[in-house]
Amino acid sequence: MGACMKPPHLAIVTSKCNGHTLYTNIHIYKEKFALNKMSTVGQQISQGMGYLHARGILHKDLKSKNIFIEKNNKVVITDFGLFNFSKLYNRVGNGLSIPRGWLCYLAPEIMRSLRAHQKYEDEELPISKESDVYAFGTVWFELLCGEWPFKDQSPESIIFQVGKGMKPSLANLQASQDVKDVLMKCWSYKPSDRPDFITLMKSLEKLPKKRILARSPSHPLNLSRSAESVF
């Protein structure tokens, strides 16, 4: 890595990412991850995010499009700290142009802060280490289910449900309790109830290996407010 700190030419130089994004593997190639690969990917994301958080750096936009899978399943996290809410405003400036799937990564406290026809600076939104953890939960859901939560639902519906603490049911997902627990802990309604990334990494290290998860196309249809009622 390198950096130019001499104004006005500020820049960061990083290594080139080889391979595909996690988004491409999941949503384009429809790859079904064995649990051992899923766990390895999750551990590396948690390790990288834990490193950033330990140095006071928030990602702000953790999602499968910002995670690359290189050879030998090496994970590279990109675009950390670069998110700017102003990029989402449409040309007219009276609304947001919401990328597909983006809302699914936003924590409830961020959803509740959004107001129609209102412009935001990043510091006005409750973006935090805990909201990064929530976003990781959505990445974990993508690995588990091969799609985003709240599939084919309108932005208004997603904002309402997440803001109220409603979660897609995992009742039809054939996975062990500890696999589901990782998701539900990350998706805890209260930020203080979410684990940090070091704790997540330790939980992922304990998951069983060598199994491909069975997915049901009907699993997102049922919604729940609590982790206890989805199993």
PDB file of C-alpha atoms in Angstrom:
ATOM      1  CA  MET A   1       0.000   0.000   0.000  1.00  0.00           C
ATOM      2  CA  GLY A   2       0.958   3.602  -0.461  1.00  0.00           C
ATOM      3  CA  ALA A   3      -0.474   7.064   0.009  1.00  0.00           C
ATOM      4  CA  CYS A   4      -0.028  10.621  -1.223  1.00  0.00           C
ATOM      5  CA  MET A   5      -0.619  13.092   1.598  1.00  0.00           C
ATOM      6  CA  LYS A   6       0.405  16.268  -0.241  1.00  0.00           C
ATOM      7  CA  PRO A   7      -2.632  18.464  -1.004  1.00  0.00           C
ATOM      8  CA  PRO A   8      -4.407  18.740  -3.341  1.00  0.00           C
ATOM      9  CA  HIS A   9      -3.278  15.330  -4.610  1.00  0.00           C
ATOM     10  CA  LEU A  10      -4.579  13.067  -1.853  1.00  0.00           C
ATOM     11  CA  ALA A  11      -4.646   9.398  -2.802  1.00  0.00           C
ATOM     12  CA  ILE A  12      -4.392   5.862  -1.498  1.00  0.00           C
ATOM     13  CA  VAL A  13      -2.711   3.168  -3.580  1.00  0.00           C
ATOM     14  CA  THR A  14      -3.712  -0.437  -2.920  1.00  0.00           C
ATOM     15  CA  SER A  15      -3.010  -3.755  -4.595  1.00  0.00           C
ATOM     16  CA  LYS A  16      -5.158  -4.821  -7.526  1.00  0.00           C
ATOM     17  CA  CYS A  17      -8.006  -7.166  -6.607  1.00  0.00           C
ATOM     18  CA  ASN A  18      -7.995 -10.326  -8.675  1.00  0.00           C
ATOM     19  CA  GLY A  19     -11.030 -12.558  -8.837  1.00  0.00           C
ATOM     20  CA  HIS A  20     -14.712 -11.745  -8.513  1.00  0.00           C
ATOM     21  CA  THR A  21     -16.776  -9.937  -5.946  1.00  0.00           C
ATOM     22  CA  LEU A  22     -18.846 -11.961  -3.536  1.00  0.00           C
ATOM     23  CA  TYR A  23     -21.855 -10.337  -5.198  1.00  0.00           C
ATOM     24  CA  THR A  24     -20.856 -11.811  -8.574  1.00  0.00           C
ATOM     25  CA  ASN A  25     -20.366 -15.284  -7.118  1.00  0.00           C
ATOM     26  CA  ILE A  26     -23.710 -15.257  -5.302  1.00  0.00           C
ATOM     27  CA  HIS A  27     -26.064 -13.250  -7.513  1.00  0.00           C
ATOM     28  CA  ILE A  28     -24.608 -13.763 -11.012  1.00  0.00           C
ATOM     29  CA  TYR A  29     -22.936 -17.182 -10.944  1.00  0.00           C
ATOM     30  CA  LYS A  30     -25.396 -18.553  -8.364  1.00  0.00           C
ATOM     31  CA  GLU A  31     -22.613 -20.333  -6.506  1.00  0.00           C
ATOM     32  CA  LYS A  32     -23.719 -22.523  -3.613  1.00  0.00           C
ATOM     33  CA  PHE A  33     -21.167 -22.302  -0.847  1.00  0.00           C
ATOM     34  CA  ALA A  34     -20.267 -25.303   1.276  1.00  0.00           C
ATOM     35  CA  LEU A  35     -20.356 -24.419   4.955  1.00  0.00           C
ATOM     36  CA  ASN A  36     -16.582 -24.668   5.344  1.00  0.00           C
ATOM     37  CA  LYS A  37     -16.031 -22.102   2.548  1.00  0.00           C
ATOM     38  CA  MET A  38     -18.810 -19.921   3.913  1.00  0.00           C
ATOM     39  CA  SER A  39     -17.206 -20.025   7.341  1.00  0.00           C
ATOM     40  CA  THR A  40     -13.763 -19.229   5.912  1.00  0.00           C
ATOM     41  CA  VAL A  41     -15.116 -16.240   4.001  1.00  0.00           C
ATOM     42  CA  GLY A  42     -17.012 -14.999   7.060  1.00  0.00           C
ATOM     43  CA  GLN A  43     -13.959 -15.357   9.298  1.00  0.00           C
ATOM     44  CA  GLN A  44     -11.784 -13.349   6.940  1.00  0.00           C
ATOM     45  CA  ILE A  45     -14.378 -10.588   6.626  1.00  0.00           C
ATOM     46  CA  SER A  46     -14.676 -10.475  10.425  1.00  0.00           C
ATOM     47  CA  GLN A  47     -10.908 -10.398  10.837  1.00  0.00           C
ATOM     48  CA  GLY A  48     -10.540  -7.551   8.340  1.00  0.00           C
ATOM     49  CA  MET A  49     -13.406  -5.563   9.822  1.00  0.00           C
ATOM     50  CA  GLY A  50     -12.078  -6.150  13.328  1.00  0.00           C
ATOM     51  CA  TYR A  51      -8.739  -4.726  12.184  1.00  0.00           C
ATOM     52  CA  LEU A  52     -10.430  -1.603  10.805  1.00  0.00           C
ATOM     53  CA  HIS A  53     -12.575  -1.088  13.900  1.00  0.00           C
ATOM     54  CA  ALA A  54      -9.582  -1.500  16.210  1.00  0.00           C
ATOM     55  CA  ARG A  55      -8.069   1.500  14.420  1.00  0.00           C
ATOM     56  CA  GLY A  56     -11.220   3.569  14.609  1.00  0.00           C
ATOM     57  CA  ILE A  57     -12.150   3.117  10.937  1.00  0.00           C
ATOM     58  CA  LEU A  58     -15.773   2.489   9.970  1.00  0.00           C
ATOM     59  CA  HIS A  59     -16.525   0.850   6.645  1.00  0.00           C
ATOM     60  CA  LYS A  60     -19.970   2.501   6.291  1.00  0.00           C
ATOM     61  CA  ASP A  61     -20.846   0.495   3.172  1.00  0.00           C
ATOM     62  CA  LEU A  62     -20.028  -3.159   3.814  1.00  0.00           C
ATOM     63  CA  LYS A  63     -21.778  -5.289   1.181  1.00  0.00           C
ATOM     64  CA  SER A  64     -21.099  -8.201  -1.133  1.00  0.00           C
ATOM     65  CA  LYS A  65     -20.095  -5.829  -3.962  1.00  0.00           C
ATOM     66  CA  ASN A  66     -17.245  -4.516  -1.786  1.00  0.00           C
ATOM     67  CA  ILE A  67     -15.862  -7.959  -0.949  1.00  0.00           C
ATOM     68  CA  PHE A  68     -13.577  -9.769  -3.406  1.00  0.00           C
ATOM     69  CA  ILE A  69     -12.799 -13.491  -3.377  1.00  0.00           C
ATOM     70  CA  GLU A  70      -9.341 -14.114  -4.815  1.00  0.00           C
ATOM     71  CA  LYS A  71      -7.474 -17.353  -5.451  1.00  0.00           C
ATOM     72  CA  ASN A  72      -7.366 -19.835  -2.580  1.00  0.00           C
ATOM     73  CA  ASN A  73     -10.495 -18.144  -1.169  1.00  0.00           C
ATOM     74  CA  LYS A  74      -8.556 -15.104   0.004  1.00  0.00           C
ATOM     75  CA  VAL A  75     -10.964 -12.310   0.944  1.00  0.00           C
ATOM     76  CA  VAL A  76     -10.272  -8.639   0.211  1.00  0.00           C
ATOM     77  CA  ILE A  77     -12.492  -5.881   1.631  1.00  0.00           C
ATOM     78  CA  THR A  78     -12.606  -2.733  -0.495  1.00  0.00           C
ATOM     79  CA  ASP A  79     -14.001   0.819  -0.409  1.00  0.00           C
ATOM     80  CA  PHE A  80     -13.893   1.138   3.378  1.00  0.00           C
ATOM     81  CA  GLY A  81     -14.611   4.612   4.705  1.00  0.00           C
ATOM     82  CA  LEU A  82     -15.453   5.958   1.236  1.00  0.00           C
ATOM     83  CA  PHE A  83     -19.246   5.962   1.404  1.00  0.00           C
ATOM     84  CA  ASN A  84     -20.883   9.340   0.941  1.00  0.00           C
ATOM     85  CA  PHE A  85     -24.639   9.670   1.191  1.00  0.00           C
ATOM     86  CA  SER A  86     -24.640  12.483  -1.369  1.00  0.00           C
ATOM     87  CA  LYS A  87     -23.788   9.954  -4.099  1.00  0.00           C
ATOM     88  CA  LEU A  88     -27.314   8.562  -3.802  1.00  0.00           C
ATOM     89  CA  TYR A  89     -29.152  11.796  -4.570  1.00  0.00           C
ATOM     90  CA  ASN A  90     -30.753  11.894  -7.988  1.00  0.00           C
ATOM     91  CA  ARG A  91     -29.928  14.623 -10.496  1.00  0.00           C
ATOM     92  CA  VAL A  92     -32.952  16.688  -9.546  1.00  0.00           C
ATOM     93  CA  GLY A  93     -31.876  16.526  -5.917  1.00  0.00           C
ATOM     94  CA  ASN A  94     -35.310  15.783  -4.485  1.00  0.00           C
ATOM     95  CA  GLY A  95     -34.908  12.077  -3.805  1.00  0.00           C
ATOM     96  CA  LEU A  96     -32.579   9.095  -3.586  1.00  0.00           C
ATOM     97  CA  SER A  97     -31.526   6.732  -6.343  1.00  0.00           C
ATOM     98  CA  ILE A  98     -31.387   3.519  -4.328  1.00  0.00           C
ATOM     99  CA  PRO A  99     -29.135   0.765  -5.728  1.00  0.00           C
ATOM    100  CA  ARG A 100     -30.665  -2.696  -5.803  1.00  0.00           C
ATOM    101  CA  GLY A 101     -30.162  -4.492  -2.505  1.00  0.00           C
ATOM    102  CA  TRP A 102     -28.569  -1.505  -0.764  1.00  0.00           C
ATOM    103  CA  LEU A 103     -31.339  -0.993   1.791  1.00  0.00           C
ATOM    104  CA  CYS A 104     -30.897  -4.545   3.070  1.00  0.00           C
ATOM    105  CA  TYR A 105     -27.541  -3.604   4.602  1.00  0.00           C
ATOM    106  CA  LEU A 106     -28.884  -0.676   6.637  1.00  0.00           C
ATOM    107  CA  ALA A 107     -29.415  -1.183  10.361  1.00  0.00           C
ATOM    108  CA  PRO A 108     -32.783  -0.324  11.982  1.00  0.00           C
ATOM    109  CA  GLU A 109     -31.410   2.802  13.654  1.00  0.00           C
ATOM    110  CA  ILE A 110     -30.325   4.129  10.240  1.00  0.00           C
ATOM    111  CA  MET A 111     -33.665   3.223   8.660  1.00  0.00           C
ATOM    112  CA  ARG A 112     -35.519   5.117  11.382  1.00  0.00           C
ATOM    113  CA  SER A 113     -33.402   8.198  10.687  1.00  0.00           C
ATOM    114  CA  LEU A 114     -34.332   8.402   7.004  1.00  0.00           C
ATOM    115  CA  ARG A 115     -36.902  11.001   6.005  1.00  0.00           C
ATOM    116  CA  ALA A 116     -38.424  11.579   2.594  1.00  0.00           C
ATOM    117  CA  HIS A 117     -37.078  14.556   0.608  1.00  0.00           C
ATOM    118  CA  GLN A 118     -34.405  15.296   3.177  1.00  0.00           C
ATOM    119  CA  LYS A 119     -30.698  15.563   2.420  1.00  0.00           C
ATOM    120  CA  TYR A 120     -28.174  14.109   4.833  1.00  0.00           C
ATOM    121  CA  GLU A 121     -24.549  14.482   5.684  1.00  0.00           C
ATOM    122  CA  ASP A 122     -22.895  11.228   6.758  1.00  0.00           C
ATOM    123  CA  GLU A 123     -22.311  12.483  10.298  1.00  0.00           C
ATOM    124  CA  GLU A 124     -26.059  13.068  10.695  1.00  0.00           C
ATOM    125  CA  LEU A 125     -26.813   9.358  10.401  1.00  0.00           C
ATOM    126  CA  PRO A 126     -26.120   6.861  13.217  1.00  0.00           C
ATOM    127  CA  ILE A 127     -23.401   4.994  11.295  1.00  0.00           C
ATOM    128  CA  SER A 128     -21.283   3.027  13.759  1.00  0.00           C
ATOM    129  CA  LYS A 129     -19.298  -0.133  14.367  1.00  0.00           C
ATOM    130  CA  GLU A 130     -22.590  -1.767  15.256  1.00  0.00           C
ATOM    131  CA  SER A 131     -24.172  -0.784  11.931  1.00  0.00           C
ATOM    132  CA  ASP A 132     -21.168  -2.358  10.164  1.00  0.00           C
ATOM    133  CA  VAL A 133     -21.926  -5.559  12.085  1.00  0.00           C
ATOM    134  CA  TYR A 134     -25.557  -5.410  10.954  1.00  0.00           C
ATOM    135  CA  ALA A 135     -24.364  -5.097   7.342  1.00  0.00           C
ATOM    136  CA  PHE A 136     -22.191  -8.181   7.827  1.00  0.00           C
ATOM    137  CA  GLY A 137     -25.335 -10.009   8.915  1.00  0.00           C
ATOM    138  CA  THR A 138     -26.856  -9.296   5.508  1.00  0.00           C
ATOM    139  CA  VAL A 139     -23.703 -10.577   3.795  1.00  0.00           C
ATOM    140  CA  TRP A 140     -24.027 -13.737   5.895  1.00  0.00           C
ATOM    141  CA  PHE A 141     -27.673 -14.022   4.800  1.00  0.00           C
ATOM    142  CA  GLU A 142     -26.547 -13.798   1.162  1.00  0.00           C
ATOM    143  CA  LEU A 143     -24.064 -16.609   1.749  1.00  0.00           C
ATOM    144  CA  LEU A 144     -26.730 -18.718   3.438  1.00  0.00           C
ATOM    145  CA  CYS A 145     -29.641 -18.075   1.093  1.00  0.00           C
ATOM    146  CA  GLY A 146     -28.130 -16.990  -2.208  1.00  0.00           C
ATOM    147  CA  GLU A 147     -30.132 -13.750  -2.329  1.00  0.00           C
ATOM    148  CA  TRP A 148     -30.868 -10.565  -0.421  1.00  0.00           C
ATOM    149  CA  PRO A 149     -33.448 -10.525   2.369  1.00  0.00           C
ATOM    150  CA  PHE A 150     -36.872  -9.059   1.569  1.00  0.00           C
ATOM    151  CA  LYS A 151     -36.587 -10.228  -2.032  1.00  0.00           C
ATOM    152  CA  ASP A 152     -38.735  -8.329  -4.574  1.00  0.00           C
ATOM    153  CA  GLN A 153     -40.222  -6.024  -1.934  1.00  0.00           C
ATOM    154  CA  SER A 154     -40.507  -2.262  -2.406  1.00  0.00           C
ATOM    155  CA  PRO A 155     -38.038   0.144  -0.757  1.00  0.00           C
ATOM    156  CA  GLU A 156     -40.868   1.546   1.378  1.00  0.00           C
ATOM    157  CA  SER A 157     -41.758  -1.930   2.633  1.00  0.00           C
ATOM    158  CA  ILE A 158     -38.132  -2.758   3.477  1.00  0.00           C
ATOM    159  CA  ILE A 159     -37.614   0.534   5.309  1.00  0.00           C
ATOM    160  CA  PHE A 160     -40.776  -0.012   7.359  1.00  0.00           C
ATOM    161  CA  GLN A 161     -40.037  -3.634   8.265  1.00  0.00           C
ATOM    162  CA  VAL A 162     -36.378  -3.166   9.165  1.00  0.00           C
ATOM    163  CA  GLY A 163     -37.147   0.011  11.098  1.00  0.00           C
ATOM    164  CA  LYS A 164     -39.676  -1.976  13.153  1.00  0.00           C
ATOM    165  CA  GLY A 165     -37.195  -4.779  13.791  1.00  0.00           C
ATOM    166  CA  MET A 166     -38.885  -7.337  11.537  1.00  0.00           C
ATOM    167  CA  LYS A 167     -36.690 -10.075  10.078  1.00  0.00           C
ATOM    168  CA  PRO A 168     -37.125 -12.683   7.332  1.00  0.00           C
ATOM    169  CA  SER A 169     -37.803 -16.130   8.745  1.00  0.00           C
ATOM    170  CA  LEU A 170     -35.118 -18.797   8.468  1.00  0.00           C
ATOM    171  CA  ALA A 171     -37.528 -21.591   9.383  1.00  0.00           C
ATOM    172  CA  ASN A 172     -37.178 -23.258   5.966  1.00  0.00           C
ATOM    173  CA  LEU A 173     -33.396 -22.986   5.861  1.00  0.00           C
ATOM    174  CA  GLN A 174     -31.839 -26.348   6.696  1.00  0.00           C
ATOM    175  CA  ALA A 175     -28.910 -25.168   8.769  1.00  0.00           C
ATOM    176  CA  SER A 176     -27.767 -25.727  12.322  1.00  0.00           C
ATOM    177  CA  GLN A 177     -28.833 -23.408  15.122  1.00  0.00           C
ATOM    178  CA  ASP A 178     -25.369 -21.890  15.500  1.00  0.00           C
ATOM    179  CA  VAL A 179     -25.290 -20.944  11.808  1.00  0.00           C
ATOM    180  CA  LYS A 180     -28.599 -19.098  12.199  1.00  0.00           C
ATOM    181  CA  ASP A 181     -27.503 -17.566  15.498  1.00  0.00           C
ATOM    182  CA  VAL A 182     -24.659 -15.726  13.756  1.00  0.00           C
ATOM    183  CA  LEU A 183     -27.205 -13.964  11.569  1.00  0.00           C
ATOM    184  CA  MET A 184     -29.723 -13.140  14.270  1.00  0.00           C
ATOM    185  CA  LYS A 185     -27.077 -11.745  16.619  1.00  0.00           C
ATOM    186  CA  CYS A 186     -25.780  -9.448  13.876  1.00  0.00           C
ATOM    187  CA  TRP A 187     -29.352  -8.415  13.104  1.00  0.00           C
ATOM    188  CA  SER A 188     -30.204  -7.582  16.718  1.00  0.00           C
ATOM    189  CA  TYR A 189     -32.543  -4.601  16.889  1.00  0.00           C
ATOM    190  CA  LYS A 190     -30.527  -2.838  19.576  1.00  0.00           C
ATOM    191  CA  PRO A 191     -26.992  -1.906  18.463  1.00  0.00           C
ATOM    192  CA  SER A 192     -25.642  -2.788  21.912  1.00  0.00           C
ATOM    193  CA  ASP A 193     -26.863  -6.384  21.484  1.00  0.00           C
ATOM    194  CA  ARG A 194     -24.763  -6.985  18.369  1.00  0.00           C
ATOM    195  CA  PRO A 195     -21.410  -8.746  18.797  1.00  0.00           C
ATOM    196  CA  ASP A 196     -18.159  -7.142  17.727  1.00  0.00           C
ATOM    197  CA  PHE A 197     -16.196  -8.651  14.855  1.00  0.00           C
ATOM    198  CA  ILE A 198     -13.662 -10.419  17.052  1.00  0.00           C
ATOM    199  CA  THR A 199     -16.503 -12.241  18.818  1.00  0.00           C
ATOM    200  CA  LEU A 200     -18.053 -13.039  15.438  1.00  0.00           C
ATOM    201  CA  MET A 201     -14.795 -14.475  14.148  1.00  0.00           C
ATOM    202  CA  LYS A 202     -14.566 -16.805  17.144  1.00  0.00           C
ATOM    203  CA  SER A 203     -18.180 -17.933  16.625  1.00  0.00           C
ATOM    204  CA  LEU A 204     -17.531 -18.644  12.948  1.00  0.00           C
ATOM    205  CA  GLU A 205     -14.431 -20.689  13.785  1.00  0.00           C
ATOM    206  CA  LYS A 206     -16.624 -23.058  15.811  1.00  0.00           C
ATOM    207  CA  LEU A 207     -19.115 -23.810  13.024  1.00  0.00           C
ATOM    208  CA  PRO A 208     -19.327 -27.378  11.659  1.00  0.00           C
ATOM    209  CA  LYS A 209     -17.647 -28.090   8.319  1.00  0.00           C
ATOM    210  CA  LYS A 210     -18.225 -29.899   5.024  1.00  0.00           C
ATOM    211  CA  ARG A 211     -21.891 -29.295   4.404  1.00  0.00           C
ATOM    212  CA  ILE A 212     -23.799 -27.556   1.631  1.00  0.00           C
ATOM    213  CA  LEU A 213     -26.884 -25.814   2.957  1.00  0.00           C
ATOM    214  CA  ALA A 214     -30.318 -26.662   1.600  1.00  0.00           C
ATOM    215  CA  ARG A 215     -32.197 -23.532   0.585  1.00  0.00           C
ATOM    216  CA  SER A 216     -35.910 -23.122   0.113  1.00  0.00           C
ATOM    217  CA  PRO A 217     -37.212 -20.517  -2.351  1.00  0.00           C
ATOM    218  CA  SER A 218     -40.065 -19.734   0.012  1.00  0.00           C
ATOM    219  CA  HIS A 219     -37.974 -18.860   3.057  1.00  0.00           C
ATOM    220  CA  PRO A 220     -38.254 -15.036   2.952  1.00  0.00           C
ATOM    221  CA  LEU A 221     -42.040 -14.983   2.977  1.00  0.00           C
ATOM    222  CA  ASN A 222     -42.535 -15.175   6.731  1.00  0.00           C
ATOM    223  CA  LEU A 223     -41.415 -12.330   8.927  1.00  0.00           C
ATOM    224  CA  SER A 224     -40.497 -12.232  12.574  1.00  0.00           C
ATOM    225  CA  ARG A 225     -39.634  -9.646  15.183  1.00  0.00           C
ATOM    226  CA  SER A 226     -37.438 -11.915  17.283  1.00  0.00           C
ATOM    227  CA  ALA A 227     -34.742 -14.474  16.772  1.00  0.00           C
ATOM    228  CA  GLU A 228     -36.485 -16.963  19.038  1.00  0.00           C
ATOM    229  CA  SER A 229     -39.582 -17.332  16.865  1.00  0.00           C
ATOM    230  CA  VAL A 230     -37.953 -18.111  13.532  1.00  0.00           C
ATOM    231  CA  PHE A 231     -36.675 -21.628  14.171  1.00  0.00           C
TER     232      PHE A 231
END
